[in-house]
PDB file of C-alpha atoms in Angstrom:
ATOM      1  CA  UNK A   1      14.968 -66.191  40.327  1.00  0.00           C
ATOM      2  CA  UNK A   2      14.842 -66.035  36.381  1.00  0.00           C
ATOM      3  CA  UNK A   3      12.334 -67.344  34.485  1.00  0.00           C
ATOM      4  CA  UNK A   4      10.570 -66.304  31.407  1.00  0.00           C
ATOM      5  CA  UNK A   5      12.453 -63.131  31.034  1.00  0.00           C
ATOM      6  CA  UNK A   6      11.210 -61.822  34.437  1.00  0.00           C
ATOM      7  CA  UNK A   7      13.452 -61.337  37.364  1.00  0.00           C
ATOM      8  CA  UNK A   8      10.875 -63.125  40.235  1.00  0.00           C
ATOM      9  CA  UNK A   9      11.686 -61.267  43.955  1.00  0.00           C
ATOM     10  CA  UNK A  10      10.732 -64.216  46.451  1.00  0.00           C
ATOM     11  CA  UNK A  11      10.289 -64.123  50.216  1.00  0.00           C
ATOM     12  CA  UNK A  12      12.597 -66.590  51.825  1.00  0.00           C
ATOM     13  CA  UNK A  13      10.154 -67.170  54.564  1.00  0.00           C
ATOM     14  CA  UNK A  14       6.765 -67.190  52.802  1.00  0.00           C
ATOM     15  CA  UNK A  15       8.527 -68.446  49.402  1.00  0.00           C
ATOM     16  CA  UNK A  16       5.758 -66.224  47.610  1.00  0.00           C
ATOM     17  CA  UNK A  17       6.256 -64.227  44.286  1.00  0.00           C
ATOM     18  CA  UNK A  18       6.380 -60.402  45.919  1.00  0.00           C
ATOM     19  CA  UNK A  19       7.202 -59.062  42.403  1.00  0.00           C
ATOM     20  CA  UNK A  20       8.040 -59.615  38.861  1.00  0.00           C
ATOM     21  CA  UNK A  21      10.562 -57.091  37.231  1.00  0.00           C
ATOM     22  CA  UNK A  22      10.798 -57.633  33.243  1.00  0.00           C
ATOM     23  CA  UNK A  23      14.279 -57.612  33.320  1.00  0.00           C
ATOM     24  CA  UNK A  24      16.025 -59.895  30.105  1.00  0.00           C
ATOM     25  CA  UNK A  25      19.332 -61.142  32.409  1.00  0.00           C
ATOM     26  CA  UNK A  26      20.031 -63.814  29.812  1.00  0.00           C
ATOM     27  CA  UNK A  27      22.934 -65.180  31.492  1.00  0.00           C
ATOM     28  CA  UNK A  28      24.907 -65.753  34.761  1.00  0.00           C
ATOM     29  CA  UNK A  29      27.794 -63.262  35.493  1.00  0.00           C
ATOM     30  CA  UNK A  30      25.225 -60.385  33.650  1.00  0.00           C
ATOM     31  CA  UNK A  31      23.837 -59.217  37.410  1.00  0.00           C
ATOM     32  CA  UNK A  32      25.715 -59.228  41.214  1.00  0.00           C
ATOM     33  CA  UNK A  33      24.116 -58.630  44.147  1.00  0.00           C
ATOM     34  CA  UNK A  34      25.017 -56.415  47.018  1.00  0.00           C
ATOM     35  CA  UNK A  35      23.112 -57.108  50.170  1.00  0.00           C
ATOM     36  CA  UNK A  36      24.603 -54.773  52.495  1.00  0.00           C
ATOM     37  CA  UNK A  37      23.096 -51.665  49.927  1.00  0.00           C
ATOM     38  CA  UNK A  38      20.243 -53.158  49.165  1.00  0.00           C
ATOM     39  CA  UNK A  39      21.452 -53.024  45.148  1.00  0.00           C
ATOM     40  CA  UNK A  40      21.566 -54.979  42.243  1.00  0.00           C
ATOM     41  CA  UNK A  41      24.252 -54.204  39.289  1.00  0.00           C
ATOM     42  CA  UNK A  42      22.708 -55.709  35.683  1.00  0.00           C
ATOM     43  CA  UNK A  43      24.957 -55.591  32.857  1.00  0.00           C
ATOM     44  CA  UNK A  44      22.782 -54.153  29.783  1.00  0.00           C
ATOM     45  CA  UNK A  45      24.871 -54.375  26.868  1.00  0.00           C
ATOM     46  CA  UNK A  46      23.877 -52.369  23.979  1.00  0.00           C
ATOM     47  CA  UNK A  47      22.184 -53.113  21.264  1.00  0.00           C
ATOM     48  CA  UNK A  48      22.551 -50.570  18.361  1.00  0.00           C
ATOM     49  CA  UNK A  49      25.348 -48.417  17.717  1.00  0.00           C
ATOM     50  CA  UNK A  50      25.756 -45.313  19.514  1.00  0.00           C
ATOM     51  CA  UNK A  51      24.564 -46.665  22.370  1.00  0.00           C
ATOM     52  CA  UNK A  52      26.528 -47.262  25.600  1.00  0.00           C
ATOM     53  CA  UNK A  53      26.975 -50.409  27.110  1.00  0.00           C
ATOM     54  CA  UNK A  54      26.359 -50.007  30.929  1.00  0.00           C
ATOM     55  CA  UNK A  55      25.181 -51.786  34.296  1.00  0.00           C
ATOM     56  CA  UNK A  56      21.916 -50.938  35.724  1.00  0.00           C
ATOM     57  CA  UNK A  57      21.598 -50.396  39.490  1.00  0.00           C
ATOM     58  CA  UNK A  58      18.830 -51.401  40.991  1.00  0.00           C
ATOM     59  CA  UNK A  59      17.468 -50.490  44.526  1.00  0.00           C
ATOM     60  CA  UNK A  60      16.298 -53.694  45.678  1.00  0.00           C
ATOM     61  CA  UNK A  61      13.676 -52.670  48.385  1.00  0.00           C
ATOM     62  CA  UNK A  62      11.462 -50.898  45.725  1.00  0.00           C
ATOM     63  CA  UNK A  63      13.292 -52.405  42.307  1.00  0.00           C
ATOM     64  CA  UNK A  64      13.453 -48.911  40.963  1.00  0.00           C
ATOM     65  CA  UNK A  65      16.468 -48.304  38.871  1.00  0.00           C
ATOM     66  CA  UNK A  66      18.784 -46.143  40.833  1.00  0.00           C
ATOM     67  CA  UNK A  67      21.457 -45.260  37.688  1.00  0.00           C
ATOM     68  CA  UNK A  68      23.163 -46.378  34.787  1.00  0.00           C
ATOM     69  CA  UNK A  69      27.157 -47.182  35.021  1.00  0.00           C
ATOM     70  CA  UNK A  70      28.308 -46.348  31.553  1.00  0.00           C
ATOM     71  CA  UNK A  71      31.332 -48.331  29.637  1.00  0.00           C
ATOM     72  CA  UNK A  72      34.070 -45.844  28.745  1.00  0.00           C
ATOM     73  CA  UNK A  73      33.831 -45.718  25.059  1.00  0.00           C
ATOM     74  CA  UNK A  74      31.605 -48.183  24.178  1.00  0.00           C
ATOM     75  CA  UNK A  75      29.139 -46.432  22.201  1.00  0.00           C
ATOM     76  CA  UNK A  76      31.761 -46.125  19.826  1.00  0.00           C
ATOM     77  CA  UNK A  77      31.285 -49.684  18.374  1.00  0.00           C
ATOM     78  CA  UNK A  78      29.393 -51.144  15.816  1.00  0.00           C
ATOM     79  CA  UNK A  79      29.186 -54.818  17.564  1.00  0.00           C
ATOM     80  CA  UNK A  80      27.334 -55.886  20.604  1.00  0.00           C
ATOM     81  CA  UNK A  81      29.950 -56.291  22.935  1.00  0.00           C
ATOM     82  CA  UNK A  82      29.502 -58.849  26.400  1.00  0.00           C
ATOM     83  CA  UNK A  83      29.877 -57.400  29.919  1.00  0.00           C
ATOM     84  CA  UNK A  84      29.775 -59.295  32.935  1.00  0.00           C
ATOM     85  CA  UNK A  85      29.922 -57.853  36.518  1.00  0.00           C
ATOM     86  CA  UNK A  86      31.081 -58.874  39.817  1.00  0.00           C
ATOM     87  CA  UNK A  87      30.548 -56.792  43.141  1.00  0.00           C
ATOM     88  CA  UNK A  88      32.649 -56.459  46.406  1.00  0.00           C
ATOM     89  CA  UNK A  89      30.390 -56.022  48.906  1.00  0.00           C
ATOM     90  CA  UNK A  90      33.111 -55.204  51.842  1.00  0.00           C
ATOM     91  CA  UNK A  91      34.946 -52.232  49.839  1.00  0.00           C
ATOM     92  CA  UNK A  92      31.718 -51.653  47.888  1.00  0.00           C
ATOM     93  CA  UNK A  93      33.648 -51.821  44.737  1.00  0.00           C
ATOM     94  CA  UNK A  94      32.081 -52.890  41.279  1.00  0.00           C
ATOM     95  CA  UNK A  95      33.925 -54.989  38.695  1.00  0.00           C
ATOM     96  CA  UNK A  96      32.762 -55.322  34.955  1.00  0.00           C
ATOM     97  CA  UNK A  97      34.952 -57.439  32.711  1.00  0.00           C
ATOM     98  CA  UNK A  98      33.827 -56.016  29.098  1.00  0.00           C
ATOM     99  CA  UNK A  99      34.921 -58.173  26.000  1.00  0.00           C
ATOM    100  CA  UNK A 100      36.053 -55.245  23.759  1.00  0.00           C
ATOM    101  CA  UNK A 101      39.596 -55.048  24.306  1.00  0.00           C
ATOM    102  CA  UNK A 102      39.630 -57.692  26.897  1.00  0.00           C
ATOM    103  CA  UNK A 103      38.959 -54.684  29.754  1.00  0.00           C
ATOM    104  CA  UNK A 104      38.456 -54.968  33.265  1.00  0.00           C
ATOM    105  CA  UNK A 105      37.001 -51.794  35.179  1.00  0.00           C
ATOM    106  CA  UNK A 106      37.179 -51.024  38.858  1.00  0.00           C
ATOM    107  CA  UNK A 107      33.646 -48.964  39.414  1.00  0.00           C
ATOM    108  CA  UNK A 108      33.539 -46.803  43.069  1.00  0.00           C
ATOM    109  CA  UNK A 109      29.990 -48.349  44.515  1.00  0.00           C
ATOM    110  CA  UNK A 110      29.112 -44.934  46.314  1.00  0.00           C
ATOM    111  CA  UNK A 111      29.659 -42.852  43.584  1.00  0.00           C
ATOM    112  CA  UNK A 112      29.539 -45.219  40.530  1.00  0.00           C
ATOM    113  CA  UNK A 113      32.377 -43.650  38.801  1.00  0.00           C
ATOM    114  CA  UNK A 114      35.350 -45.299  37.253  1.00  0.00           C
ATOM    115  CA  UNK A 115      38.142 -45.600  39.903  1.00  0.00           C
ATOM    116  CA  UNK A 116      40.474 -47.774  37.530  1.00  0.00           C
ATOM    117  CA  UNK A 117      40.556 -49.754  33.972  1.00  0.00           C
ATOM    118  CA  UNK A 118      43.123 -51.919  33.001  1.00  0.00           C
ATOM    119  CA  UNK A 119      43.358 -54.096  29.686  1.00  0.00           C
ATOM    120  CA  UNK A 120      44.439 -57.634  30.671  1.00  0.00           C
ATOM    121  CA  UNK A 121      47.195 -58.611  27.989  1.00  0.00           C
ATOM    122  CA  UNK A 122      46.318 -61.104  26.202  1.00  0.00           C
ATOM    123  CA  UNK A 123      42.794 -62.228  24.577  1.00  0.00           C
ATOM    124  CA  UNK A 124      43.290 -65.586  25.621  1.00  0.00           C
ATOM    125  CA  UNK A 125      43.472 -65.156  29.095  1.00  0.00           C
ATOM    126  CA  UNK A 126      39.716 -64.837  29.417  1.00  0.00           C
ATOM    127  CA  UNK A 127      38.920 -67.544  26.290  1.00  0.00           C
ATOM    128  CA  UNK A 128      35.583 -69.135  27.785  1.00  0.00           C
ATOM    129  CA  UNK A 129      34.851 -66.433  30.107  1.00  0.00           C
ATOM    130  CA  UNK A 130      32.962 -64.284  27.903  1.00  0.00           C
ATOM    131  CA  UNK A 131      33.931 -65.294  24.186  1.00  0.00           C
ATOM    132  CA  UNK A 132      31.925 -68.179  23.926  1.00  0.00           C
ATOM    133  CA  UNK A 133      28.681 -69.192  24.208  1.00  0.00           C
ATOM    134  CA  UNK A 134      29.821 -70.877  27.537  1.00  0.00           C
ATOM    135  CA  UNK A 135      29.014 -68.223  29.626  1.00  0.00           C
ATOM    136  CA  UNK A 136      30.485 -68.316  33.232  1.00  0.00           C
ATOM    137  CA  UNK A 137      29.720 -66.101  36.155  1.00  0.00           C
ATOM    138  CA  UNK A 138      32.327 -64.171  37.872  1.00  0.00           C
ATOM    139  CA  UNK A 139      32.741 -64.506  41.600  1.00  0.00           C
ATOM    140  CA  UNK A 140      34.993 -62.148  44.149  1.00  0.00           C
ATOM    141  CA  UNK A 141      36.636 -63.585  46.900  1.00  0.00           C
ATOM    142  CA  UNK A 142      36.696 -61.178  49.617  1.00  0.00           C
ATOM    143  CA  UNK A 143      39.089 -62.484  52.180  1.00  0.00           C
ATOM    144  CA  UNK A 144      41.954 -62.666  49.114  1.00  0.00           C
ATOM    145  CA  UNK A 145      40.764 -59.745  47.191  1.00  0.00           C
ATOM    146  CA  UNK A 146      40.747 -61.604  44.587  1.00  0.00           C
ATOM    147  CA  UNK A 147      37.766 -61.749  41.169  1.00  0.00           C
ATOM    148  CA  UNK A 148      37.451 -65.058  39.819  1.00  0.00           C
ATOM    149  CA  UNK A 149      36.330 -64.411  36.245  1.00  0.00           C
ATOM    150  CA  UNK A 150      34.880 -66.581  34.246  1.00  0.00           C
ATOM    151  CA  UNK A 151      34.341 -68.847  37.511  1.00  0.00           C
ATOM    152  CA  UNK A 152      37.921 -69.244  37.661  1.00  0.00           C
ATOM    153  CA  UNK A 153      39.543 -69.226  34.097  1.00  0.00           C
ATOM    154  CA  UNK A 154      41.839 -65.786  34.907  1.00  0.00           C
ATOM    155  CA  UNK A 155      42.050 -64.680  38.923  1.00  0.00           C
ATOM    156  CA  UNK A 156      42.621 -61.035  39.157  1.00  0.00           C
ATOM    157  CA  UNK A 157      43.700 -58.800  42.141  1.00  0.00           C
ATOM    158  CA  UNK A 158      40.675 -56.874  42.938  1.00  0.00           C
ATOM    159  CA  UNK A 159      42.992 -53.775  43.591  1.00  0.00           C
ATOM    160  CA  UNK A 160      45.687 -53.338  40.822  1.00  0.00           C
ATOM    161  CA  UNK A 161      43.437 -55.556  38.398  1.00  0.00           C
ATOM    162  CA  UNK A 162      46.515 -57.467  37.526  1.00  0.00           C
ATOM    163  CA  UNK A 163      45.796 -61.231  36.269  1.00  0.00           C
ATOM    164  CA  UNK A 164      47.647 -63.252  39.326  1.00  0.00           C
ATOM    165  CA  UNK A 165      46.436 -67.222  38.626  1.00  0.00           C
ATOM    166  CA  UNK A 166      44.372 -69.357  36.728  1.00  0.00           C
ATOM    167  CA  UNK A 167      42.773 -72.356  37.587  1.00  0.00           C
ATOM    168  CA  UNK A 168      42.436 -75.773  35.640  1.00  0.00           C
ATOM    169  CA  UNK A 169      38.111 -75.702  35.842  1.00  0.00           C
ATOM    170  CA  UNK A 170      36.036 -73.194  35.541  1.00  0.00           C
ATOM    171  CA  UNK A 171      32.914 -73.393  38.018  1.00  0.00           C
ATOM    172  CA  UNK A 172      33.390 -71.110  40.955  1.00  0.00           C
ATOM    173  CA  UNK A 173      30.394 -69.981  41.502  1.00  0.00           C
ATOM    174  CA  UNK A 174      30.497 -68.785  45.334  1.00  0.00           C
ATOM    175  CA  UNK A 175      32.850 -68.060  48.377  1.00  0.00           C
ATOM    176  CA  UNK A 176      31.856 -68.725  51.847  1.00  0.00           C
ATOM    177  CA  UNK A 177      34.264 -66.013  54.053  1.00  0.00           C
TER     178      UNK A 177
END
């Protein structure tokens, strides 16, 4: 749970606080879980030039930070740039959507390294995903292979990458398989 700029780890029997990480995960669609390996991805964006934005992976038994996935050319930039992440959990595959350039990347979860990047064509495909203040998490769909982004806004293969549908609302916020 967030609150107060701590990530709070909870026991689902007990419902006690077992520890307090001060993580700043501002929004939804910044972190994904993975269950199965015990990890958390949490997009860090950067904040001053020459930096690299990147996703944090976390080990969630201890909460010590495992790695850092870094963005392909993002320290490059001058502007804070907004990354959101989604995680298949069946291919342990990592997705971040990063707003420069409108990129998707395809992350290996074993190894962390980039499998494949693709730049979905046009800007306004993802309007309201990540370009507004209306922040929307992204959601993968593992049956379909499919990554909802923005909830929904742009549906994208989780293979090729390759925008396939849209829908009409934008508040998918979970699968049940």
């Amino acid at each position: 749970v967030l609150f107060r700029s701590c990530l709070h780890v909870f026991d689902g029997v007990t419902n006690s606080i077992l520890r307090r990480l001060p993580l700043v995960i501002p929004d939804r669609g910044e972190f994904a879980l993975d269950p199965r390996r015990n990890r958390m991805y949490i997009a860090s964006p950067a904040f001053y030039p020459g930096e690299y934005d990147c996703i944090e992976v976390y080990e969630t038994n201890t909460w010590t930070m495992q790695t850092e996935i870094l963005i392909p050319e993002s320290s490059t930039l001058e502007y804070v740039q907004h990354l959101r992440v989604a995680v298949d959990t069946e291919l342990n595959r990592i997705y971040a959507e990063w707003s420069f350039n409108h990129e998707i990347f395809l992350f290996d979860g074993t190894t962390h390294t980039l499998f494949k990047a693709r730049n979905l064509a046009s800007p306004f495909v993802i309007i309201g995903t990540m370009l507004t203040d209306e922040v929307a998490m992204h959601v993968f769909n593992p049956p379909m292979d499919r990554v909802y982004l923005g909830g929904g806004k742009t549906i994208i293969d989780g293979t090729t990458l390759e925008a396939v549908s849209s829908l009409d609302f934008d508040f998918v916020t979970a699968f049940n398989p």
